[in-house]
Amino acid sequence: MANPFPEHFFWGAATSAPQSEGGQYEGGRSASTWDKWFELEPENFNSNQGPKNTTNVFDRYKEDTKLMSDINLNSYRTSISWNRLLPDGKTLNPQAVQYYRDYFKRLRDQGVEPIINLFHFDMPWWLMEKGGWENRESIDHFAFYARIAFEQFGDLVHYWTTFNEPIVHVTCGYLGEYHWPKVNNLKRAVQVAHHTNLAHAAAVVEFRKLGIEGKIGNILNLSPVYAKSNQAEDLQAKLNAETLHVKSFLEPTVNGEYPEHLITLLKDNDLLPHTLDGDKELISKGKVDFLGVNYYQPIRVEAVPTDEVNHPATSLGDFSRHYNWPEKKMNPYRGWEIYPEGIYDIAMMIKEDYGNIPFYISENGMGVSEEERFADDKGIIQDDYRIEFIYDHLANVQKAIDAGANCFGYHLWTFIDCWSWLNGYRNRYGFYRLILETGERIPKKSAFWIKDVIQQNQLIKLNQYDKGE
Ligand code: NOJ
């Protein structure tokens, strides 16, 4: 018999408003950057699949909350659409209030604890037109939005988070072409990151001011960083990557200050952002009650050959280089490494270096393309690969808990197959299969498996499960 998980462990799944809500211009909602970008350049999106309908939770949340309790989920993370709640950034949309209140209430009625996030890569278009996070005004706009959300839903939501993977809109939007505005400029990226950290802290300040019952956190993609070797140059590359990719948001969020090595790297490369008096103090007020940890794959690095380093740096590739570990196991569909032990290493880092702050695994999951090929004659996807993936990661979560980690839950990405940015529906991640043509939701084998795992509050090996033990 496997060990039980802690009592009241949060078993659940995660999604976001832009990826699942739908109801694009219904109920008073204005456009987000994703809506506009798709209208402008649909060819950039897989199979021309845009954010229009997604999983259509807006129309189907009553059914969906029921489907959650059908498989015993006791918690669920999604986000509020900023441009639905405040279509022009100032005026409260009563239809949005009604929708979210009913949605969150129904979650509670089904015994599902809502964990509600405020920003999931979805900048309102009206603010993007003014420069998005590059414009310092975005901090006050976000703090206002956060306050309104806390006031309107604080009685129903006791777990709040400010951002999802805040480094991603920085790297994908300002160091690459995966998010609008597709800028490639390190200095501007640093400015966006600084404003995002300030916006996070400003929202925490609003939360504390209102004295809302509940806790506030931040959801970070915390990948462990491994060096190719123990040689000094590789270890330096590891320190750089850890500082830039992990600690740039983790340390302000947990310790209320930027890591010293980050400041050194930025100064040395003429990349320090523009700051104002009071920024340091505001950052110090952004300390959270808990962390959400999204974990998919580790970061492996090696030193950049000295003759290839630009100084001052022009890209993150001047600080460390990706190391292709020959022994890695891959998820061939998504092109991502599968390394379940990474979850244990991250949990230990949080325990040892960050005061053992409470955290939960807010995302982990396996994207698979053309998943319909695994459907049996009843249309049930036989996703044994996903069950094994979840099992291996949960075994490491449990090992970390046994070693003293303060982990209070595990959420799969995702509940029902959802729309994924430029990839559209290319990769499926859900416990439930979404039939695109009809919107029908069909549980996969992993949904039945997790239902039993949750009921027993302990892991069940796939081969024992198949034998019906
Ligand atoms: C991370 C993001 O939070 C989510 O938006 C995305 O779809 C999943 N990972 C899967 O790639």
PDB file of C-alpha atoms in Angstrom, residues 51-316:
ATOM      1  CA  PRO A  51      -9.215  32.447 -28.749  1.00  0.00           C
ATOM      2  CA  LYS A  52     -12.824  32.878 -29.866  1.00  0.00           C
ATOM      3  CA  ASN A  53     -14.669  30.014 -28.266  1.00  0.00           C
ATOM      4  CA  THR A  54     -12.036  27.959 -26.509  1.00  0.00           C
ATOM      5  CA  THR A  55     -13.687  25.487 -24.113  1.00  0.00           C
ATOM      6  CA  ASN A  56     -16.641  27.828 -23.746  1.00  0.00           C
ATOM      7  CA  VAL A  57     -16.773  27.725 -19.976  1.00  0.00           C
ATOM      8  CA  PHE A  58     -18.711  30.995 -20.117  1.00  0.00           C
ATOM      9  CA  ASP A  59     -21.737  29.044 -21.351  1.00  0.00           C
ATOM     10  CA  ARG A  60     -20.973  25.679 -19.763  1.00  0.00           C
ATOM     11  CA  TYR A  61     -19.612  26.395 -16.284  1.00  0.00           C
ATOM     12  CA  LYS A  62     -22.660  24.893 -14.587  1.00  0.00           C
ATOM     13  CA  GLU A  63     -22.005  21.571 -16.286  1.00  0.00           C
ATOM     14  CA  ASP A  64     -18.226  21.854 -15.804  1.00  0.00           C
ATOM     15  CA  THR A  65     -18.336  22.419 -12.052  1.00  0.00           C
ATOM     16  CA  LYS A  66     -20.384  19.256 -11.803  1.00  0.00           C
ATOM     17  CA  LEU A  67     -17.826  17.348 -13.912  1.00  0.00           C
ATOM     18  CA  MET A  68     -15.157  18.377 -11.404  1.00  0.00           C
ATOM     19  CA  SER A  69     -16.931  16.831  -8.493  1.00  0.00           C
ATOM     20  CA  ASP A  70     -17.700  13.736 -10.632  1.00  0.00           C
ATOM     21  CA  ILE A  71     -13.968  12.973 -10.505  1.00  0.00           C
ATOM     22  CA  ASN A  72     -13.534  14.085  -6.870  1.00  0.00           C
ATOM     23  CA  LEU A  73     -11.514  17.265  -7.507  1.00  0.00           C
ATOM     24  CA  ASN A  74     -11.517  19.418  -4.374  1.00  0.00           C
ATOM     25  CA  SER A  75      -9.804  22.509  -5.825  1.00  0.00           C
ATOM     26  CA  TYR A  76      -9.517  24.285  -9.143  1.00  0.00           C
ATOM     27  CA  ARG A  77      -7.500  27.163 -10.545  1.00  0.00           C
ATOM     28  CA  THR A  78      -8.608  29.529 -13.216  1.00  0.00           C
ATOM     29  CA  SER A  79      -8.285  33.255 -13.793  1.00  0.00           C
ATOM     30  CA  ILE A  80     -10.482  36.289 -14.126  1.00  0.00           C
ATOM     31  CA  SER A  81     -10.450  38.068 -17.438  1.00  0.00           C
ATOM     32  CA  TRP A  82      -9.344  41.646 -16.659  1.00  0.00           C
ATOM     33  CA  ASN A  83     -10.989  42.858 -19.853  1.00  0.00           C
ATOM     34  CA  ARG A  84     -14.275  41.212 -18.866  1.00  0.00           C
ATOM     35  CA  LEU A  85     -14.371  42.596 -15.332  1.00  0.00           C
ATOM     36  CA  LEU A  86     -13.280  46.117 -16.321  1.00  0.00           C
ATOM     37  CA  PRO A  87     -13.786  46.422 -20.089  1.00  0.00           C
ATOM     38  CA  ASP A  88     -12.254  49.922 -20.238  1.00  0.00           C
ATOM     39  CA  GLY A  89     -10.027  49.502 -17.193  1.00  0.00           C
ATOM     40  CA  LYS A  90     -12.238  51.729 -15.029  1.00  0.00           C
ATOM     41  CA  THR A  91     -15.875  50.714 -15.251  1.00  0.00           C
ATOM     42  CA  LEU A  92     -17.091  47.626 -13.444  1.00  0.00           C
ATOM     43  CA  ASN A  93     -19.045  45.287 -15.719  1.00  0.00           C
ATOM     44  CA  PRO A  94     -22.055  43.987 -13.735  1.00  0.00           C
ATOM     45  CA  GLN A  95     -22.531  41.047 -16.117  1.00  0.00           C
ATOM     46  CA  ALA A  96     -18.986  39.909 -15.373  1.00  0.00           C
ATOM     47  CA  VAL A  97     -19.600  40.163 -11.651  1.00  0.00           C
ATOM     48  CA  GLN A  98     -22.727  38.065 -11.984  1.00  0.00           C
ATOM     49  CA  TYR A  99     -20.974  35.436 -14.108  1.00  0.00           C
ATOM     50  CA  TYR A 100     -17.894  35.056 -11.887  1.00  0.00           C
ATOM     51  CA  ARG A 101     -19.924  35.114  -8.673  1.00  0.00           C
ATOM     52  CA  ASP A 102     -22.187  32.356  -9.906  1.00  0.00           C
ATOM     53  CA  TYR A 103     -19.228  30.349 -11.243  1.00  0.00           C
ATOM     54  CA  PHE A 104     -17.234  30.618  -7.976  1.00  0.00           C
ATOM     55  CA  LYS A 105     -20.298  29.907  -5.884  1.00  0.00           C
ATOM     56  CA  ARG A 106     -21.052  26.760  -7.857  1.00  0.00           C
ATOM     57  CA  LEU A 107     -17.447  25.616  -7.424  1.00  0.00           C
ATOM     58  CA  ARG A 108     -17.837  26.016  -3.680  1.00  0.00           C
ATOM     59  CA  ASP A 109     -21.202  24.236  -3.734  1.00  0.00           C
ATOM     60  CA  GLN A 110     -19.524  21.254  -5.414  1.00  0.00           C
ATOM     61  CA  GLY A 111     -16.854  21.170  -2.701  1.00  0.00           C
ATOM     62  CA  VAL A 112     -14.216  22.627  -5.051  1.00  0.00           C
ATOM     63  CA  GLU A 113     -11.978  25.350  -3.586  1.00  0.00           C
ATOM     64  CA  PRO A 114     -11.437  28.075  -6.201  1.00  0.00           C
ATOM     65  CA  ILE A 115      -7.879  29.396  -6.575  1.00  0.00           C
ATOM     66  CA  ILE A 116      -8.258  32.541  -8.601  1.00  0.00           C
ATOM     67  CA  ASN A 117      -5.507  34.165 -10.593  1.00  0.00           C
ATOM     68  CA  LEU A 118      -5.550  37.730 -11.897  1.00  0.00           C
ATOM     69  CA  PHE A 119      -3.234  37.739 -14.914  1.00  0.00           C
ATOM     70  CA  HIS A 120      -2.528  34.865 -17.280  1.00  0.00           C
ATOM     71  CA  PHE A 121      -0.674  36.464 -20.220  1.00  0.00           C
ATOM     72  CA  ASP A 122      -3.869  38.350 -21.157  1.00  0.00           C
ATOM     73  CA  MET A 123      -3.206  42.057 -21.339  1.00  0.00           C
ATOM     74  CA  PRO A 124      -6.353  44.057 -22.181  1.00  0.00           C
ATOM     75  CA  TRP A 125      -6.004  45.541 -25.653  1.00  0.00           C
ATOM     76  CA  TRP A 126      -6.738  49.099 -24.513  1.00  0.00           C
ATOM     77  CA  LEU A 127      -3.712  48.905 -22.194  1.00  0.00           C
ATOM     78  CA  MET A 128      -1.494  47.125 -24.704  1.00  0.00           C
ATOM     79  CA  GLU A 129      -2.114  50.018 -27.054  1.00  0.00           C
ATOM     80  CA  LYS A 130      -0.535  52.237 -24.400  1.00  0.00           C
ATOM     81  CA  GLY A 131       2.519  49.996 -24.117  1.00  0.00           C
ATOM     82  CA  GLY A 132       1.291  47.211 -21.813  1.00  0.00           C
ATOM     83  CA  TRP A 133       3.717  46.344 -18.994  1.00  0.00           C
ATOM     84  CA  GLU A 134       6.332  48.605 -20.525  1.00  0.00           C
ATOM     85  CA  ASN A 135       4.222  51.571 -19.501  1.00  0.00           C
ATOM     86  CA  ARG A 136       4.577  52.321 -15.797  1.00  0.00           C
ATOM     87  CA  GLU A 137       0.892  53.247 -15.606  1.00  0.00           C
ATOM     88  CA  SER A 138       0.100  49.545 -15.963  1.00  0.00           C
ATOM     89  CA  ILE A 139       1.087  49.074 -12.294  1.00  0.00           C
ATOM     90  CA  ASP A 140      -1.684  51.349 -11.014  1.00  0.00           C
ATOM     91  CA  HIS A 141      -4.194  49.915 -13.480  1.00  0.00           C
ATOM     92  CA  PHE A 142      -3.388  46.401 -12.282  1.00  0.00           C
ATOM     93  CA  ALA A 143      -3.598  47.374  -8.606  1.00  0.00           C
ATOM     94  CA  PHE A 144      -7.027  48.902  -9.270  1.00  0.00           C
ATOM     95  CA  TYR A 145      -8.213  45.765 -11.078  1.00  0.00           C
ATOM     96  CA  ALA A 146      -6.885  43.584  -8.250  1.00  0.00           C
ATOM     97  CA  ARG A 147      -8.702  45.655  -5.631  1.00  0.00           C
ATOM     98  CA  ILE A 148     -11.986  45.434  -7.535  1.00  0.00           C
ATOM     99  CA  ALA A 149     -11.606  41.665  -7.880  1.00  0.00           C
ATOM    100  CA  PHE A 150     -10.870  41.248  -4.154  1.00  0.00           C
ATOM    101  CA  GLU A 151     -13.868  43.418  -3.252  1.00  0.00           C
ATOM    102  CA  GLN A 152     -16.289  41.686  -5.599  1.00  0.00           C
ATOM    103  CA  PHE A 153     -15.276  38.079  -4.967  1.00  0.00           C
ATOM    104  CA  GLY A 154     -13.361  38.085  -1.672  1.00  0.00           C
ATOM    105  CA  ASP A 155     -16.237  36.382   0.147  1.00  0.00           C
ATOM    106  CA  LEU A 156     -16.146  33.442  -2.295  1.00  0.00           C
ATOM    107  CA  VAL A 157     -12.425  33.150  -3.035  1.00  0.00           C
ATOM    108  CA  HIS A 158      -9.923  32.462  -0.277  1.00  0.00           C
ATOM    109  CA  TYR A 159      -6.892  31.640  -2.414  1.00  0.00           C
ATOM    110  CA  TRP A 160      -5.739  34.403  -4.739  1.00  0.00           C
ATOM    111  CA  THR A 161      -2.759  34.621  -7.035  1.00  0.00           C
ATOM    112  CA  THR A 162      -1.514  37.692  -8.866  1.00  0.00           C
ATOM    113  CA  PHE A 163       0.294  36.270 -11.925  1.00  0.00           C
ATOM    114  CA  ASN A 164       0.793  33.035 -13.764  1.00  0.00           C
ATOM    115  CA  GLU A 165       4.390  32.473 -14.922  1.00  0.00           C
ATOM    116  CA  PRO A 166       5.189  36.200 -15.002  1.00  0.00           C
ATOM    117  CA  ILE A 167       8.542  35.583 -16.682  1.00  0.00           C
ATOM    118  CA  VAL A 168       6.782  34.144 -19.712  1.00  0.00           C
ATOM    119  CA  HIS A 169       5.155  37.336 -20.993  1.00  0.00           C
ATOM    120  CA  VAL A 170       8.627  38.891 -20.594  1.00  0.00           C
ATOM    121  CA  THR A 171      10.595  36.275 -22.527  1.00  0.00           C
ATOM    122  CA  CYS A 172       7.890  35.408 -25.074  1.00  0.00           C
ATOM    123  CA  GLY A 173       6.789  38.977 -25.751  1.00  0.00           C
ATOM    124  CA  TYR A 174      10.047  40.939 -25.424  1.00  0.00           C
ATOM    125  CA  LEU A 175      12.731  38.351 -26.259  1.00  0.00           C
ATOM    126  CA  GLY A 176      10.840  36.365 -28.866  1.00  0.00           C
ATOM    127  CA  GLU A 177       7.810  36.119 -31.072  1.00  0.00           C
ATOM    128  CA  TYR A 178       5.473  33.887 -29.094  1.00  0.00           C
ATOM    129  CA  HIS A 179       3.484  36.714 -27.496  1.00  0.00           C
ATOM    130  CA  TRP A 180       2.485  40.126 -28.744  1.00  0.00           C
ATOM    131  CA  PRO A 181       4.162  42.681 -29.100  1.00  0.00           C
ATOM    132  CA  LYS A 182       6.929  40.390 -30.465  1.00  0.00           C
ATOM    133  CA  VAL A 183       9.753  42.717 -29.490  1.00  0.00           C
ATOM    134  CA  ASN A 184      13.313  41.443 -29.232  1.00  0.00           C
ATOM    135  CA  ASN A 185      15.128  43.715 -26.840  1.00  0.00           C
ATOM    136  CA  LEU A 186      16.807  42.741 -23.597  1.00  0.00           C
ATOM    137  CA  LYS A 187      16.667  46.176 -22.025  1.00  0.00           C
ATOM    138  CA  ARG A 188      12.936  46.511 -22.688  1.00  0.00           C
ATOM    139  CA  ALA A 189      12.398  42.981 -21.387  1.00  0.00           C
ATOM    140  CA  VAL A 190      14.073  43.905 -18.091  1.00  0.00           C
ATOM    141  CA  GLN A 191      11.821  46.968 -17.796  1.00  0.00           C
ATOM    142  CA  VAL A 192       8.728  44.818 -18.352  1.00  0.00           C
ATOM    143  CA  ALA A 193       9.924  42.343 -15.704  1.00  0.00           C
ATOM    144  CA  HIS A 194      10.483  45.141 -13.191  1.00  0.00           C
ATOM    145  CA  HIS A 195       7.030  46.634 -13.780  1.00  0.00           C
ATOM    146  CA  THR A 196       5.503  43.167 -13.456  1.00  0.00           C
ATOM    147  CA  ASN A 197       7.201  42.648 -10.085  1.00  0.00           C
ATOM    148  CA  LEU A 198       5.951  46.075  -8.979  1.00  0.00           C
ATOM    149  CA  ALA A 199       2.418  45.285 -10.185  1.00  0.00           C
ATOM    150  CA  HIS A 200       2.480  42.032  -8.228  1.00  0.00           C
ATOM    151  CA  ALA A 201       3.568  43.873  -5.077  1.00  0.00           C
ATOM    152  CA  ALA A 202       0.965  46.614  -5.604  1.00  0.00           C
ATOM    153  CA  ALA A 203      -1.773  43.957  -5.779  1.00  0.00           C
ATOM    154  CA  VAL A 204      -0.502  42.326  -2.573  1.00  0.00           C
ATOM    155  CA  VAL A 205      -0.629  45.747  -0.891  1.00  0.00           C
ATOM    156  CA  GLU A 206      -4.292  46.147  -1.955  1.00  0.00           C
ATOM    157  CA  PHE A 207      -5.091  42.685  -0.647  1.00  0.00           C
ATOM    158  CA  ARG A 208      -3.534  43.374   2.750  1.00  0.00           C
ATOM    159  CA  LYS A 209      -5.228  46.813   2.953  1.00  0.00           C
ATOM    160  CA  LEU A 210      -8.662  45.289   2.475  1.00  0.00           C
ATOM    161  CA  GLY A 211      -8.012  42.670   5.125  1.00  0.00           C
ATOM    162  CA  ILE A 212      -9.595  39.992   2.919  1.00  0.00           C
ATOM    163  CA  GLU A 213     -10.035  36.628   4.587  1.00  0.00           C
ATOM    164  CA  GLY A 214      -7.696  34.288   2.761  1.00  0.00           C
ATOM    165  CA  LYS A 215      -4.243  34.037   1.310  1.00  0.00           C
ATOM    166  CA  ILE A 216      -2.411  35.546  -1.606  1.00  0.00           C
ATOM    167  CA  GLY A 217       0.310  33.977  -3.712  1.00  0.00           C
ATOM    168  CA  ASN A 218       2.086  34.084  -7.040  1.00  0.00           C
ATOM    169  CA  ILE A 219       2.357  31.269  -9.583  1.00  0.00           C
ATOM    170  CA  LEU A 220       5.888  30.785 -10.861  1.00  0.00           C
ATOM    171  CA  ASN A 221       7.376  28.307 -13.293  1.00  0.00           C
ATOM    172  CA  LEU A 222      10.185  27.078 -11.086  1.00  0.00           C
ATOM    173  CA  SER A 223      12.394  24.741 -13.024  1.00  0.00           C
ATOM    174  CA  PRO A 224      15.457  23.320 -11.338  1.00  0.00           C
ATOM    175  CA  VAL A 225      18.637  24.316 -13.171  1.00  0.00           C
ATOM    176  CA  TYR A 226      21.317  21.673 -13.758  1.00  0.00           C
ATOM    177  CA  ALA A 227      24.841  22.360 -15.053  1.00  0.00           C
ATOM    178  CA  LYS A 228      26.564  20.167 -17.619  1.00  0.00           C
ATOM    179  CA  SER A 229      29.524  19.650 -15.278  1.00  0.00           C
ATOM    180  CA  ASN A 230      31.060  20.891 -12.065  1.00  0.00           C
ATOM    181  CA  GLN A 231      33.601  22.989 -13.918  1.00  0.00           C
ATOM    182  CA  ALA A 232      33.648  26.611 -12.817  1.00  0.00           C
ATOM    183  CA  GLU A 233      32.377  27.957 -16.180  1.00  0.00           C
ATOM    184  CA  ASP A 234      29.386  25.605 -16.233  1.00  0.00           C
ATOM    185  CA  LEU A 235      28.579  26.411 -12.607  1.00  0.00           C
ATOM    186  CA  GLN A 236      28.716  30.111 -13.451  1.00  0.00           C
ATOM    187  CA  ALA A 237      26.264  29.489 -16.319  1.00  0.00           C
ATOM    188  CA  LYS A 238      24.023  27.660 -13.859  1.00  0.00           C
ATOM    189  CA  LEU A 239      24.113  30.556 -11.404  1.00  0.00           C
ATOM    190  CA  ASN A 240      23.269  32.996 -14.214  1.00  0.00           C
ATOM    191  CA  ALA A 241      20.375  30.900 -15.530  1.00  0.00           C
ATOM    192  CA  GLU A 242      18.990  30.285 -12.040  1.00  0.00           C
ATOM    193  CA  THR A 243      19.164  33.998 -11.272  1.00  0.00           C
ATOM    194  CA  LEU A 244      17.576  35.154 -14.520  1.00  0.00           C
ATOM    195  CA  HIS A 245      14.973  32.441 -15.079  1.00  0.00           C
ATOM    196  CA  VAL A 246      14.015  31.421 -11.540  1.00  0.00           C
ATOM    197  CA  LYS A 247      15.084  33.882  -8.865  1.00  0.00           C
ATOM    198  CA  SER A 248      14.231  37.114 -10.714  1.00  0.00           C
ATOM    199  CA  PHE A 249      10.606  36.556  -9.690  1.00  0.00           C
ATOM    200  CA  LEU A 250      11.003  34.065  -6.846  1.00  0.00           C
ATOM    201  CA  GLU A 251      13.097  36.305  -4.589  1.00  0.00           C
ATOM    202  CA  PRO A 252      10.943  39.450  -4.840  1.00  0.00           C
ATOM    203  CA  THR A 253       7.887  37.232  -4.271  1.00  0.00           C
ATOM    204  CA  VAL A 254       9.214  35.411  -1.206  1.00  0.00           C
ATOM    205  CA  ASN A 255      11.920  37.689   0.218  1.00  0.00           C
ATOM    206  CA  GLY A 256      10.679  41.065  -1.007  1.00  0.00           C
ATOM    207  CA  GLU A 257      13.924  41.916  -2.806  1.00  0.00           C
ATOM    208  CA  TYR A 258      15.870  41.195  -5.969  1.00  0.00           C
ATOM    209  CA  PRO A 259      18.804  38.772  -5.775  1.00  0.00           C
ATOM    210  CA  GLU A 260      22.145  40.557  -5.604  1.00  0.00           C
ATOM    211  CA  HIS A 261      23.579  38.550  -8.483  1.00  0.00           C
ATOM    212  CA  LEU A 262      20.715  39.776 -10.688  1.00  0.00           C
ATOM    213  CA  ILE A 263      21.575  43.379  -9.948  1.00  0.00           C
ATOM    214  CA  THR A 264      25.261  42.665 -10.639  1.00  0.00           C
ATOM    215  CA  LEU A 265      24.490  41.006 -13.981  1.00  0.00           C
ATOM    216  CA  LEU A 266      22.180  43.818 -15.071  1.00  0.00           C
ATOM    217  CA  LYS A 267      24.552  46.572 -13.980  1.00  0.00           C
ATOM    218  CA  ASP A 268      27.500  44.916 -15.645  1.00  0.00           C
ATOM    219  CA  ASN A 269      25.601  44.729 -18.930  1.00  0.00           C
ATOM    220  CA  ASP A 270      24.045  48.155 -18.832  1.00  0.00           C
ATOM    221  CA  LEU A 271      20.606  46.637 -18.447  1.00  0.00           C
ATOM    222  CA  LEU A 272      19.338  48.138 -15.202  1.00  0.00           C
ATOM    223  CA  PRO A 273      15.697  49.214 -15.580  1.00  0.00           C
ATOM    224  CA  HIS A 274      14.417  52.699 -15.033  1.00  0.00           C
ATOM    225  CA  THR A 275      13.266  52.925 -11.404  1.00  0.00           C
ATOM    226  CA  LEU A 276      11.640  55.495  -9.140  1.00  0.00           C
ATOM    227  CA  ASP A 277      12.114  56.268  -5.467  1.00  0.00           C
ATOM    228  CA  GLY A 278       9.927  53.928  -3.523  1.00  0.00           C
ATOM    229  CA  ASP A 279      10.271  50.944  -5.902  1.00  0.00           C
ATOM    230  CA  LYS A 280      12.452  49.069  -3.441  1.00  0.00           C
ATOM    231  CA  GLU A 281       9.957  49.629  -0.669  1.00  0.00           C
ATOM    232  CA  LEU A 282       7.040  48.519  -2.828  1.00  0.00           C
ATOM    233  CA  ILE A 283       8.875  45.323  -3.844  1.00  0.00           C
ATOM    234  CA  SER A 284       9.478  44.611  -0.142  1.00  0.00           C
ATOM    235  CA  LYS A 285       5.698  44.611   0.382  1.00  0.00           C
ATOM    236  CA  GLY A 286       5.054  41.933  -2.236  1.00  0.00           C
ATOM    237  CA  LYS A 287       5.841  38.966   0.016  1.00  0.00           C
ATOM    238  CA  VAL A 288       3.272  36.207  -0.438  1.00  0.00           C
ATOM    239  CA  ASP A 289       1.573  33.649   1.794  1.00  0.00           C
ATOM    240  CA  PHE A 290       2.093  30.762  -0.598  1.00  0.00           C
ATOM    241  CA  LEU A 291       3.563  29.867  -3.976  1.00  0.00           C
ATOM    242  CA  GLY A 292       2.075  28.093  -6.942  1.00  0.00           C
ATOM    243  CA  VAL A 293       4.779  26.069  -8.670  1.00  0.00           C
ATOM    244  CA  ASN A 294       4.346  25.172 -12.334  1.00  0.00           C
ATOM    245  CA  TYR A 295       6.716  22.388 -13.260  1.00  0.00           C
ATOM    246  CA  TYR A 296       7.107  20.765 -16.649  1.00  0.00           C
ATOM    247  CA  GLN A 297      10.799  20.261 -17.323  1.00  0.00           C
ATOM    248  CA  PRO A 298      14.216  21.200 -15.943  1.00  0.00           C
ATOM    249  CA  ILE A 299      16.613  23.783 -17.370  1.00  0.00           C
ATOM    250  CA  ARG A 300      19.984  22.295 -18.376  1.00  0.00           C
ATOM    251  CA  VAL A 301      22.836  24.640 -19.123  1.00  0.00           C
ATOM    252  CA  GLU A 302      26.479  24.880 -20.026  1.00  0.00           C
ATOM    253  CA  ALA A 303      28.944  27.758 -20.346  1.00  0.00           C
ATOM    254  CA  VAL A 304      28.853  30.008 -23.393  1.00  0.00           C
ATOM    255  CA  PRO A 305      32.225  29.813 -25.205  1.00  0.00           C
ATOM    256  CA  THR A 306      34.101  33.029 -24.302  1.00  0.00           C
ATOM    257  CA  ASP A 307      34.580  34.112 -27.910  1.00  0.00           C
ATOM    258  CA  GLU A 308      30.803  33.943 -28.443  1.00  0.00           C
ATOM    259  CA  VAL A 309      29.748  36.122 -25.507  1.00  0.00           C
ATOM    260  CA  ASN A 310      28.490  39.627 -26.303  1.00  0.00           C
ATOM    261  CA  HIS A 311      29.377  42.201 -23.713  1.00  0.00           C
ATOM    262  CA  PRO A 312      27.170  44.043 -22.985  1.00  0.00           C
ATOM    263  CA  ALA A 313      24.769  41.144 -23.435  1.00  0.00           C
ATOM    264  CA  THR A 314      22.185  41.294 -26.209  1.00  0.00           C
ATOM    265  CA  SER A 315      20.249  38.145 -25.336  1.00  0.00           C
ATOM    266  CA  LEU A 316      19.870  35.637 -22.499  1.00  0.00           C
TER     267      LEU A 316
END
